[in-house]
Amino acid sequence: MNSVKSRLKEQVNALRSQAIMASAHKLLAEKGYEAMTMDDVAERVGMSKASLYKFFPSKEELAAQAMVVVLDEALALIDSLRDDPEVKAVDCLRRLTRWAMQTKLDGEMPSLPAQNSALSEALLAHEPYVDRLLALSMKLGVWVSQAQTDHDVDPGLPADFVLYQLYARSCDPVLGVMKDDGRYSRDQILDWMLQVQFTGLAPH
Amino acid sequence: MNSVKSRLKEQVNALRSQAIMASAHKLLAEKGYEAMTMDDVAERVGMSKASLYKFFPSKEELAAQAMVVVLDEALALIDSLRDDPEVKAVDCLRRLTRWAMQTKLDGEMPSLPAQNSALSEALLAHEPYVDRLLALSMKLGVWVSQAQTDHDVDPGLPADFVLYQLYARSCDPVLGVMKDDGRYSRDQILDWMLQVQFTGLAPH
DNA sequence: GTCTATAAGAGGATAGAC
DNA sequence: GTCTATCCTCTTATAGAC
C-alpha cells in the first residue's frame, strides 16, 4: 500500500525532473550556459528556484545532464547507421554532422563554454558525460579511419583533427548567422555547410 | 610653459591608455569577454580599478576598442595585399584567413560573445567598430566575388555565406584544441585548417 | 517538496580623500 | 589621476516555515 503510493510519487518526480531538464535544455540552446540563470529555468518550468535544487544539486549538473541527453541521441543515431553496412563511412560522418548542425539550427543543441571555465572541469569530473564522450569519439574514430582508407577523407590529416572538425560544426557560428539572415531554408544551409566541410569552398 | 607641461601629461596618459589596452587585449584573447574582469585588467596593468575608469568608461568600451585595434590590423593587411595585382583573389582570402587564425593561435585575438549578449548591442552602437567592420566586409566582398568569377570559390555559394565562413575561422575552437594537444606546430595547424576550408576534408 | 526570504559572493561602477 | 572603501545589482545556493 505504502509502496504503491511511493511508486506513484517517484513517477511524478521523474516527470518533474524531465520537465526541468527540457526547460534547461532549451534555455541552454537559446542563451548558452553563462547567460542562462537558474531563475530563468525556474520561471520557464513553473516552479520556485528552491524546488529546482531538490532535483538538481547545481547548475553545472543541469548542464552536464543536458549534454548527456544530446550525446545519447548522437550515440543512438550512430548505432542506427551502423546497422546498414551498405553506407560508406564518409557518408555516416556526413549524416552525423548534418544531424548535429540541424539540432543546433532547431535550437536544441546546448551551448557550453569550451575552455577557461569552471564548467569544463566539472564536466571532466562528470562520469556519465565523460563515458559518452569517449564512446562517441571511439565510434567516430573508426569511421574516420575507414573514410581515410577509402580515400574519402585525406589520409594525410590526423584522425584527431578530423574529429575536432566534425565536433566544431555543431557550434559553428555560421549556422546562427545564416539562420538569422532569414533568406535561406534550413536544408539549404545544411547542404552548404556540408559541402564546405567535405569539399571546401572551391568548386567540386 | 603650461602648454609644455600639459602636452607631456597628454603623452603620459596616452601611454597609460595603451598599456591598459594591451592588457585588456591579451586578457580578452586568453579568457574571453565574460570571464575577464576589470579587476583582472587592473591587476595586470598595475593600477587600481578606479583609475581604469578614468581612461575607459566601461568594460564594453574596452572590448570595442580592442576589436577596433584588430580590425585595423586586418584592414592594413588587406591594403598591403591589394598593392600586388599579381596575386589572385582567392589567395588574398587565404592569406587573410591565415593571418586571422594565426592571431588567434598566438593569443592575440579577442574573443567576444557572438549573440544574445548586452555586448552585441553595444558593439552595434559603437561607430568606430561598425565603420571598420563594414569596410572590412566591403573589401572582402570584392575578393569573394572575384574568386567566384575566377572559379576558385564555388559561384553557387552566396557571397555572404563565404564571408561568414572566413570570419568564423578566426574563432574556430579547433585551433585551440589542436594547439593544446601540443603535438603539432603552429604552421602545420594553419596549413591543415586552410586546406579544409578551401578544399575540404576530402583528398584534393 | 513547495514556497518565501535570505545568505554569500562576484563583479561593474563610483564616492570622496589626497 | 591615483588610491581605498563602498555601492549596487545580479546570481548561485540554502534556511526554515508549511
Coordinates of C-alpha atoms (C1' of nucleotides) in Angstrom, one line a residue:
Chain A
M1 CA 0.0 0.0 0.0
N2 CA 2.7 2.4 1.0
S3 CA 4.7 1.1 -1.9
V4 CA 2.0 1.9 -4.4
K5 CA 1.9 5.5 -3.1
S6 CA 5.7 5.8 -3.2
R7 CA 6.0 4.4 -6.7
L8 CA 3.4 7.0 -7.9
K9 CA 5.4 9.7 -6.2
E10 CA 8.5 8.5 -7.9
Q11 CA 6.8 8.7 -11.3
V12 CA 5.6 12.2 -10.6
N13 CA 9.0 13.2 -9.6
A14 CA 10.5 11.7 -12.7
L15 CA 8.1 13.8 -14.8
R16 CA 9.1 16.9 -12.8
S17 CA 12.7 16.1 -13.4
Q18 CA 12.1 15.7 -17.1
A19 CA 10.2 18.9 -17.3
I20 CA 13.1 20.8 -15.6
M21 CA 15.5 19.1 -18.0
A22 CA 13.5 20.1 -21.0
S23 CA 13.4 23.7 -20.0
A24 CA 17.1 23.8 -19.2
H25 CA 17.9 22.1 -22.4
K26 CA 16.0 24.7 -24.4
L27 CA 17.4 27.6 -22.5
L28 CA 21.0 26.3 -22.8
A29 CA 20.5 26.2 -26.6
E30 CA 18.9 29.7 -26.7
K31 CA 21.1 31.7 -24.4
G32 CA 24.1 29.5 -23.6
Y33 CA 25.3 28.3 -20.3
E34 CA 26.6 31.6 -18.8
A35 CA 23.6 33.7 -19.9
M36 CA 21.1 31.1 -18.6
T37 CA 20.2 31.7 -14.9
M38 CA 18.5 29.3 -12.5
D39 CA 15.7 31.9 -12.2
D40 CA 15.2 31.5 -16.0
V41 CA 14.8 27.8 -15.6
A42 CA 12.5 28.1 -12.6
E43 CA 10.3 30.6 -14.4
R44 CA 10.0 28.5 -17.6
V45 CA 9.3 25.2 -15.8
G46 CA 6.9 27.0 -13.5
M47 CA 8.3 26.3 -10.0
S48 CA 10.4 28.1 -7.5
K49 CA 14.1 28.1 -7.7
A50 CA 14.5 26.4 -4.3
S51 CA 12.4 23.5 -5.7
L52 CA 14.8 23.1 -8.6
Y53 CA 17.6 22.4 -6.3
K54 CA 15.6 19.4 -4.8
F55 CA 16.1 17.7 -8.2
F56 CA 19.4 19.1 -9.4
P57 CA 22.2 19.9 -7.0
S58 CA 23.7 22.6 -9.1
K59 CA 23.6 24.5 -12.4
E60 CA 26.7 22.6 -13.6
E61 CA 24.9 19.3 -13.0
L62 CA 22.0 20.6 -15.1
A63 CA 24.3 21.4 -17.9
A64 CA 26.1 18.1 -17.7
Q65 CA 22.9 16.1 -17.9
A66 CA 21.7 18.2 -20.8
M67 CA 24.8 17.2 -22.6
V68 CA 24.3 13.6 -21.7
V69 CA 20.9 13.7 -23.3
V70 CA 22.3 15.0 -26.6
L71 CA 25.3 12.6 -26.5
D72 CA 22.8 9.7 -26.1
E73 CA 20.9 10.9 -29.1
A74 CA 24.1 11.0 -31.1
L75 CA 25.1 7.5 -30.0
A76 CA 21.7 6.2 -30.9
L77 CA 21.9 7.7 -34.3
I78 CA 25.3 6.2 -34.8
D79 CA 24.1 2.7 -33.9
S80 CA 21.2 3.0 -36.3
L81 CA 23.6 4.0 -39.1
R82 CA 25.9 1.1 -38.3
D83 CA 23.1 -1.3 -38.9
D84 CA 23.4 -0.6 -42.7
P85 CA 26.8 -1.9 -43.9
E86 CA 26.0 -0.6 -47.4
V87 CA 26.6 3.0 -46.4
K88 CA 30.2 4.3 -46.7
A89 CA 32.0 5.6 -43.6
V90 CA 32.3 9.1 -45.0
D91 CA 28.5 9.2 -45.5
C92 CA 28.0 8.2 -41.9
L93 CA 30.2 11.1 -40.9
R94 CA 28.2 13.3 -43.2
R95 CA 24.9 12.2 -41.7
L96 CA 26.0 12.6 -38.2
T97 CA 27.4 16.1 -38.9
R98 CA 24.2 17.0 -40.6
W99 CA 22.2 15.8 -37.6
A100 CA 24.4 17.8 -35.2
M101 CA 24.1 21.0 -37.2
Q102 CA 20.4 20.5 -37.7
T103 CA 20.0 20.1 -33.9
K104 CA 21.8 23.4 -33.5
L105 CA 19.7 25.2 -36.1
D106 CA 16.5 23.9 -34.4
G107 CA 17.6 25.4 -31.1
E108 CA 18.1 22.1 -29.4
M109 CA 21.9 22.0 -29.1
P110 CA 23.1 23.2 -25.6
S111 CA 26.0 25.6 -26.0
L112 CA 28.5 25.4 -23.2
P113 CA 31.7 27.4 -22.8
A114 CA 34.6 25.4 -24.3
Q115 CA 37.6 26.4 -22.3
N116 CA 38.7 28.5 -19.4
S117 CA 35.6 27.8 -17.4
A118 CA 34.7 26.2 -14.1
L119 CA 32.2 24.2 -16.1
S120 CA 34.9 22.5 -18.1
E121 CA 36.4 21.0 -15.0
A122 CA 33.1 19.9 -13.7
L123 CA 32.3 18.2 -17.0
L124 CA 35.6 16.3 -17.0
A125 CA 34.7 15.1 -13.5
H126 CA 31.2 14.0 -14.5
E127 CA 31.4 10.4 -15.2
P128 CA 28.2 9.9 -17.3
Y129 CA 29.3 12.7 -19.5
V130 CA 32.8 11.6 -20.0
D131 CA 31.8 8.0 -20.7
R132 CA 29.5 9.0 -23.5
L133 CA 32.0 11.4 -24.9
L134 CA 34.6 8.7 -25.0
A135 CA 32.2 6.2 -26.6
L136 CA 31.3 8.8 -29.2
S137 CA 34.9 9.6 -30.1
M138 CA 35.7 5.9 -30.2
K139 CA 33.0 5.1 -32.7
L140 CA 33.6 8.2 -34.8
G141 CA 37.3 7.4 -34.8
V142 CA 36.6 4.1 -36.5
W143 CA 34.6 5.8 -39.2
V144 CA 37.3 8.5 -39.7
S145 CA 39.9 5.8 -40.2
Q146 CA 37.7 3.9 -42.6
A147 CA 36.9 7.0 -44.6
Q148 CA 40.7 7.7 -44.8
T149 CA 41.3 4.2 -46.0
D150 CA 38.6 4.7 -48.6
H151 CA 40.3 7.9 -49.7
D152 CA 37.1 9.9 -49.0
V153 CA 38.9 11.8 -46.3
D154 CA 42.5 12.9 -46.8
P155 CA 44.7 10.2 -45.1
G156 CA 47.3 12.9 -44.5
L157 CA 45.2 14.6 -41.9
P158 CA 45.5 13.4 -38.3
A159 CA 42.3 11.5 -37.3
D160 CA 42.0 13.7 -34.2
F161 CA 42.0 16.8 -36.3
V162 CA 39.2 15.4 -38.5
L163 CA 37.2 14.5 -35.3
Y164 CA 37.6 18.0 -33.9
Q165 CA 36.4 19.5 -37.2
L166 CA 33.2 17.5 -37.0
Y167 CA 32.6 18.4 -33.4
A168 CA 33.2 22.0 -34.2
R169 CA 30.5 22.1 -36.8
S170 CA 27.8 21.6 -34.1
C171 CA 28.7 25.0 -32.6
D172 CA 29.7 26.9 -35.8
P173 CA 28.6 30.5 -35.6
V174 CA 27.9 30.5 -39.3
L175 CA 24.8 28.4 -38.6
G176 CA 23.2 31.1 -36.4
V177 CA 24.1 34.0 -38.7
M178 CA 22.7 32.2 -41.8
K179 CA 19.5 31.3 -39.9
D180 CA 19.0 34.9 -38.7
D181 CA 19.5 36.2 -42.1
G182 CA 16.2 34.5 -43.0
R183 CA 16.7 34.2 -46.7
Y184 CA 17.7 30.5 -46.7
S185 CA 16.0 27.3 -45.7
R186 CA 17.3 25.1 -43.1
D187 CA 18.1 22.3 -45.6
Q188 CA 19.8 24.8 -47.9
I189 CA 22.1 26.0 -45.1
L190 CA 22.9 22.4 -44.1
D191 CA 23.8 21.5 -47.6
W192 CA 26.2 24.3 -48.0
M193 CA 27.8 23.7 -44.6
L194 CA 28.4 20.1 -45.5
Q195 CA 29.7 21.0 -48.9
V196 CA 32.3 23.3 -47.4
Q197 CA 33.2 20.8 -44.8
F198 CA 33.8 17.9 -47.1
T199 CA 34.8 19.5 -50.4
G200 CA 35.7 23.1 -49.4
L201 CA 34.8 26.5 -50.7
A202 CA 36.3 25.6 -54.1
P203 CA 34.0 24.2 -56.8
H204 CA 34.0 20.4 -56.9
Chain B
M1 CA 55.1 76.8 -20.3
N2 CA 51.8 75.5 -19.1
S3 CA 51.3 74.1 -22.5
V4 CA 54.5 72.2 -22.4
K5 CA 53.6 70.6 -19.2
S6 CA 50.1 69.7 -20.4
R7 CA 51.4 68.1 -23.6
L8 CA 53.8 66.0 -21.6
K9 CA 50.9 64.9 -19.5
E10 CA 48.9 64.0 -22.5
Q11 CA 51.6 61.8 -23.8
V12 CA 51.9 60.1 -20.4
N13 CA 48.2 59.5 -20.4
A14 CA 48.3 58.2 -23.9
L15 CA 50.9 55.6 -22.8
R16 CA 48.8 54.6 -19.8
S17 CA 45.9 54.2 -22.1
Q18 CA 47.9 52.0 -24.5
A19 CA 49.1 49.9 -21.6
I20 CA 45.6 49.3 -20.4
M21 CA 44.5 48.5 -23.9
A22 CA 47.4 46.0 -24.3
S23 CA 46.5 44.2 -21.1
A24 CA 42.8 44.1 -21.9
H25 CA 43.5 42.9 -25.4
K26 CA 45.6 40.0 -24.1
L27 CA 43.1 39.1 -21.4
L28 CA 40.2 39.1 -23.9
A29 CA 42.2 36.7 -26.0
E30 CA 43.1 34.4 -23.1
K31 CA 39.9 34.3 -21.1
G32 CA 37.2 35.8 -23.3
Y33 CA 35.0 38.8 -22.6
E34 CA 32.7 37.3 -19.9
A35 CA 35.5 35.6 -17.9
M36 CA 37.7 38.7 -18.0
T37 CA 37.0 41.1 -15.0
M38 CA 38.0 44.7 -14.6
D39 CA 40.0 43.5 -11.6
D40 CA 42.0 41.3 -13.9
V41 CA 42.8 44.2 -16.1
A42 CA 43.7 46.5 -13.2
E43 CA 46.0 43.9 -11.7
R44 CA 47.8 43.1 -15.0
V45 CA 48.3 46.7 -15.9
G46 CA 49.3 47.5 -12.3
M47 CA 46.9 50.2 -11.3
S48 CA 43.7 50.4 -9.3
K49 CA 40.3 49.6 -10.9
A50 CA 39.0 53.1 -10.2
S51 CA 41.9 54.5 -12.2
L52 CA 41.0 52.3 -15.2
Y53 CA 37.6 54.0 -15.3
K54 CA 39.3 57.4 -15.8
F55 CA 40.5 56.2 -19.2
F56 CA 37.8 53.8 -20.3
P57 CA 34.2 54.4 -19.3
S58 CA 33.1 50.8 -19.3
K59 CA 34.1 47.2 -19.9
E60 CA 32.2 47.3 -23.1
E61 CA 34.1 50.2 -24.4
L62 CA 37.3 48.4 -23.6
A63 CA 36.2 45.4 -25.6
A64 CA 35.0 47.5 -28.5
Q65 CA 38.3 49.3 -28.8
A66 CA 40.2 46.0 -28.6
M67 CA 38.2 44.9 -31.6
V68 CA 38.9 48.2 -33.4
V69 CA 42.6 47.5 -33.0
V70 CA 42.3 44.1 -34.6
L71 CA 40.1 45.3 -37.4
D72 CA 42.6 48.0 -38.2
E73 CA 45.3 45.4 -38.4
A74 CA 43.1 43.4 -40.8
L75 CA 42.4 46.4 -42.9
A76 CA 46.1 47.3 -43.1
L77 CA 46.9 43.7 -44.2
I78 CA 44.2 43.9 -46.8
D79 CA 45.6 47.1 -48.3
S80 CA 49.1 45.7 -48.4
L81 CA 47.8 42.7 -50.3
R82 CA 45.9 44.9 -52.7
D83 CA 49.2 46.6 -53.8
D84 CA 50.2 43.4 -55.6
P85 CA 47.8 42.8 -58.6
E86 CA 49.6 39.6 -59.4
V87 CA 48.0 37.7 -56.5
K88 CA 44.7 36.0 -57.2
A89 CA 41.7 37.0 -55.1
V90 CA 41.4 33.6 -53.6
D91 CA 45.0 33.8 -52.4
C92 CA 44.2 37.1 -50.8
L93 CA 41.4 35.4 -48.9
R94 CA 43.6 32.6 -48.0
R95 CA 46.3 34.9 -46.6
L96 CA 43.8 37.0 -44.6
T97 CA 42.2 33.9 -43.1
R98 CA 45.7 32.5 -42.2
W99 CA 46.6 35.8 -40.5
A100 CA 43.3 35.8 -38.5
M101 CA 43.8 32.2 -37.4
Q102 CA 47.5 32.8 -36.6
T103 CA 46.5 35.8 -34.5
K104 CA 44.1 33.5 -32.6
L105 CA 46.7 30.8 -32.1
D106 CA 49.2 33.4 -30.8
G107 CA 46.7 34.5 -28.1
E108 CA 46.1 37.9 -29.7
M109 CA 42.5 37.6 -31.0
P110 CA 39.9 39.0 -28.6
S111 CA 37.1 36.6 -28.2
L112 CA 33.7 38.2 -27.6
P113 CA 30.3 36.6 -27.2
A114 CA 28.6 36.4 -30.6
Q115 CA 24.9 36.7 -29.8
N116 CA 22.4 37.1 -27.1
S117 CA 24.6 39.5 -25.2
A118 CA 24.4 43.0 -24.0
L119 CA 27.8 43.5 -25.6
S120 CA 26.4 42.8 -29.1
E121 CA 24.1 45.7 -28.9
A122 CA 26.8 48.0 -27.5
L123 CA 29.1 47.0 -30.4
L124 CA 26.5 47.8 -33.0
A125 CA 26.1 51.2 -31.4
H126 CA 29.8 51.8 -31.4
E127 CA 30.6 53.8 -34.5
P128 CA 34.3 53.2 -34.9
Y129 CA 33.8 49.5 -34.6
V130 CA 30.9 49.4 -37.1
D131 CA 32.7 51.5 -39.6
R132 CA 35.6 49.2 -39.7
L133 CA 33.5 46.1 -39.8
L134 CA 31.6 47.5 -42.8
A135 CA 34.9 48.5 -44.5
L136 CA 36.3 45.0 -44.0
S137 CA 33.2 43.3 -45.3
M138 CA 33.1 45.6 -48.3
K139 CA 36.7 44.8 -49.3
L140 CA 36.4 41.1 -48.6
G141 CA 33.2 41.0 -50.5
V142 CA 35.1 42.2 -53.6
W143 CA 37.6 39.5 -53.3
V144 CA 34.9 36.9 -52.8
S145 CA 33.1 37.9 -55.9
Q146 CA 36.4 37.9 -57.9
A147 CA 37.3 34.5 -56.6
Q148 CA 33.9 33.2 -57.7
T149 CA 34.4 34.7 -61.1
D150 CA 37.8 33.0 -61.2
H151 CA 36.1 29.7 -60.3
D152 CA 38.4 29.4 -57.3
V153 CA 35.3 29.6 -55.0
D154 CA 32.1 27.9 -55.9
P155 CA 29.9 30.6 -57.6
G156 CA 26.9 28.7 -56.3
L157 CA 27.5 29.8 -52.7
P158 CA 26.1 33.1 -51.5
A159 CA 28.9 35.7 -51.1
D160 CA 27.6 36.4 -47.6
F161 CA 27.9 32.7 -46.6
V162 CA 31.5 32.6 -47.9
L163 CA 32.3 35.8 -45.9
Y164 CA 30.8 34.3 -42.7
Q165 CA 32.9 31.1 -43.2
L166 CA 36.0 33.2 -43.3
Y167 CA 35.1 35.2 -40.2
A168 CA 34.2 32.1 -38.3
R169 CA 37.7 30.6 -38.8
S170 CA 39.2 33.3 -36.5
C171 CA 37.2 31.8 -33.6
D172 CA 37.2 28.2 -34.6
P173 CA 37.5 26.0 -31.5
V174 CA 39.6 23.5 -33.5
L175 CA 42.5 25.9 -33.3
G176 CA 42.6 25.9 -29.5
V177 CA 42.2 22.1 -29.2
M178 CA 45.0 21.4 -31.7
K179 CA 47.3 23.9 -30.1
D180 CA 46.6 22.4 -26.6
D181 CA 47.3 19.0 -27.9
G182 CA 50.9 20.1 -28.3
R183 CA 51.9 17.6 -31.0
Y184 CA 51.6 20.0 -33.9
S185 CA 53.4 23.2 -35.0
R186 CA 51.6 26.4 -35.5
D187 CA 52.2 26.4 -39.2
Q188 CA 51.1 22.8 -39.5
I189 CA 47.8 23.5 -37.9
L190 CA 47.3 26.6 -40.1
D191 CA 48.0 24.6 -43.2
W192 CA 45.5 21.9 -42.3
M193 CA 42.8 24.5 -41.4
L194 CA 43.3 26.3 -44.7
Q195 CA 43.2 23.0 -46.6
V196 CA 39.9 22.0 -45.0
Q197 CA 38.4 25.5 -45.6
F198 CA 39.2 25.7 -49.2
T199 CA 39.4 22.1 -50.5
G200 CA 37.5 20.3 -47.7
L201 CA 38.3 17.1 -45.8
A202 CA 38.4 15.1 -49.0
P203 CA 41.8 14.5 -50.7
H204 CA 42.5 17.1 -53.4
Chain C
dG1 C1' 8.5 19.0 -1.9
dT2 C1' 6.9 23.5 -2.1
dC3 C1' 7.3 28.0 -1.1
dT4 C1' 9.4 32.9 0.7
dA5 C1' 13.2 35.1 2.3
dT6 C1' 17.9 35.5 2.6
dA7 C1' 22.7 34.4 2.8
dA8 C1' 27.1 34.7 0.4
dG9 C1' 30.0 36.3 -3.0
dA10 C1' 31.3 38.0 -7.6
dG11 C1' 31.8 41.9 -10.4
dG12 C1' 30.8 46.5 -12.7
dA13 C1' 31.0 51.0 -11.4
dT14 C1' 31.5 55.2 -8.3
dA15 C1' 32.4 58.4 -4.0
dG16 C1' 35.5 61.1 -1.9
dA17 C1' 40.0 61.9 0.2
dC18 C1' 44.6 63.1 -1.3
Chain D
dG1 C1' 44.7 60.9 -11.7
dT2 C1' 45.5 57.9 -8.0
dC3 C1' 44.0 55.4 -4.5
dT4 C1' 40.8 52.8 -0.7
dA5 C1' 36.5 51.8 0.5
dT6 C1' 32.0 51.2 -1.0
dC7 C1' 27.7 50.8 -3.5
dC8 C1' 24.6 48.1 -6.2
dT9 C1' 23.0 44.6 -8.8
dC10 C1' 22.8 40.0 -10.3
dT11 C1' 23.1 35.1 -9.4
dT12 C1' 24.1 30.7 -7.2
dA13 C1' 22.7 28.3 -3.5
dT14 C1' 20.3 27.5 1.1
dA15 C1' 17.4 28.1 5.6
dG16 C1' 13.3 27.3 7.5
dA17 C1' 8.3 27.5 7.7
dC18 C1' 4.3 24.9 6.0

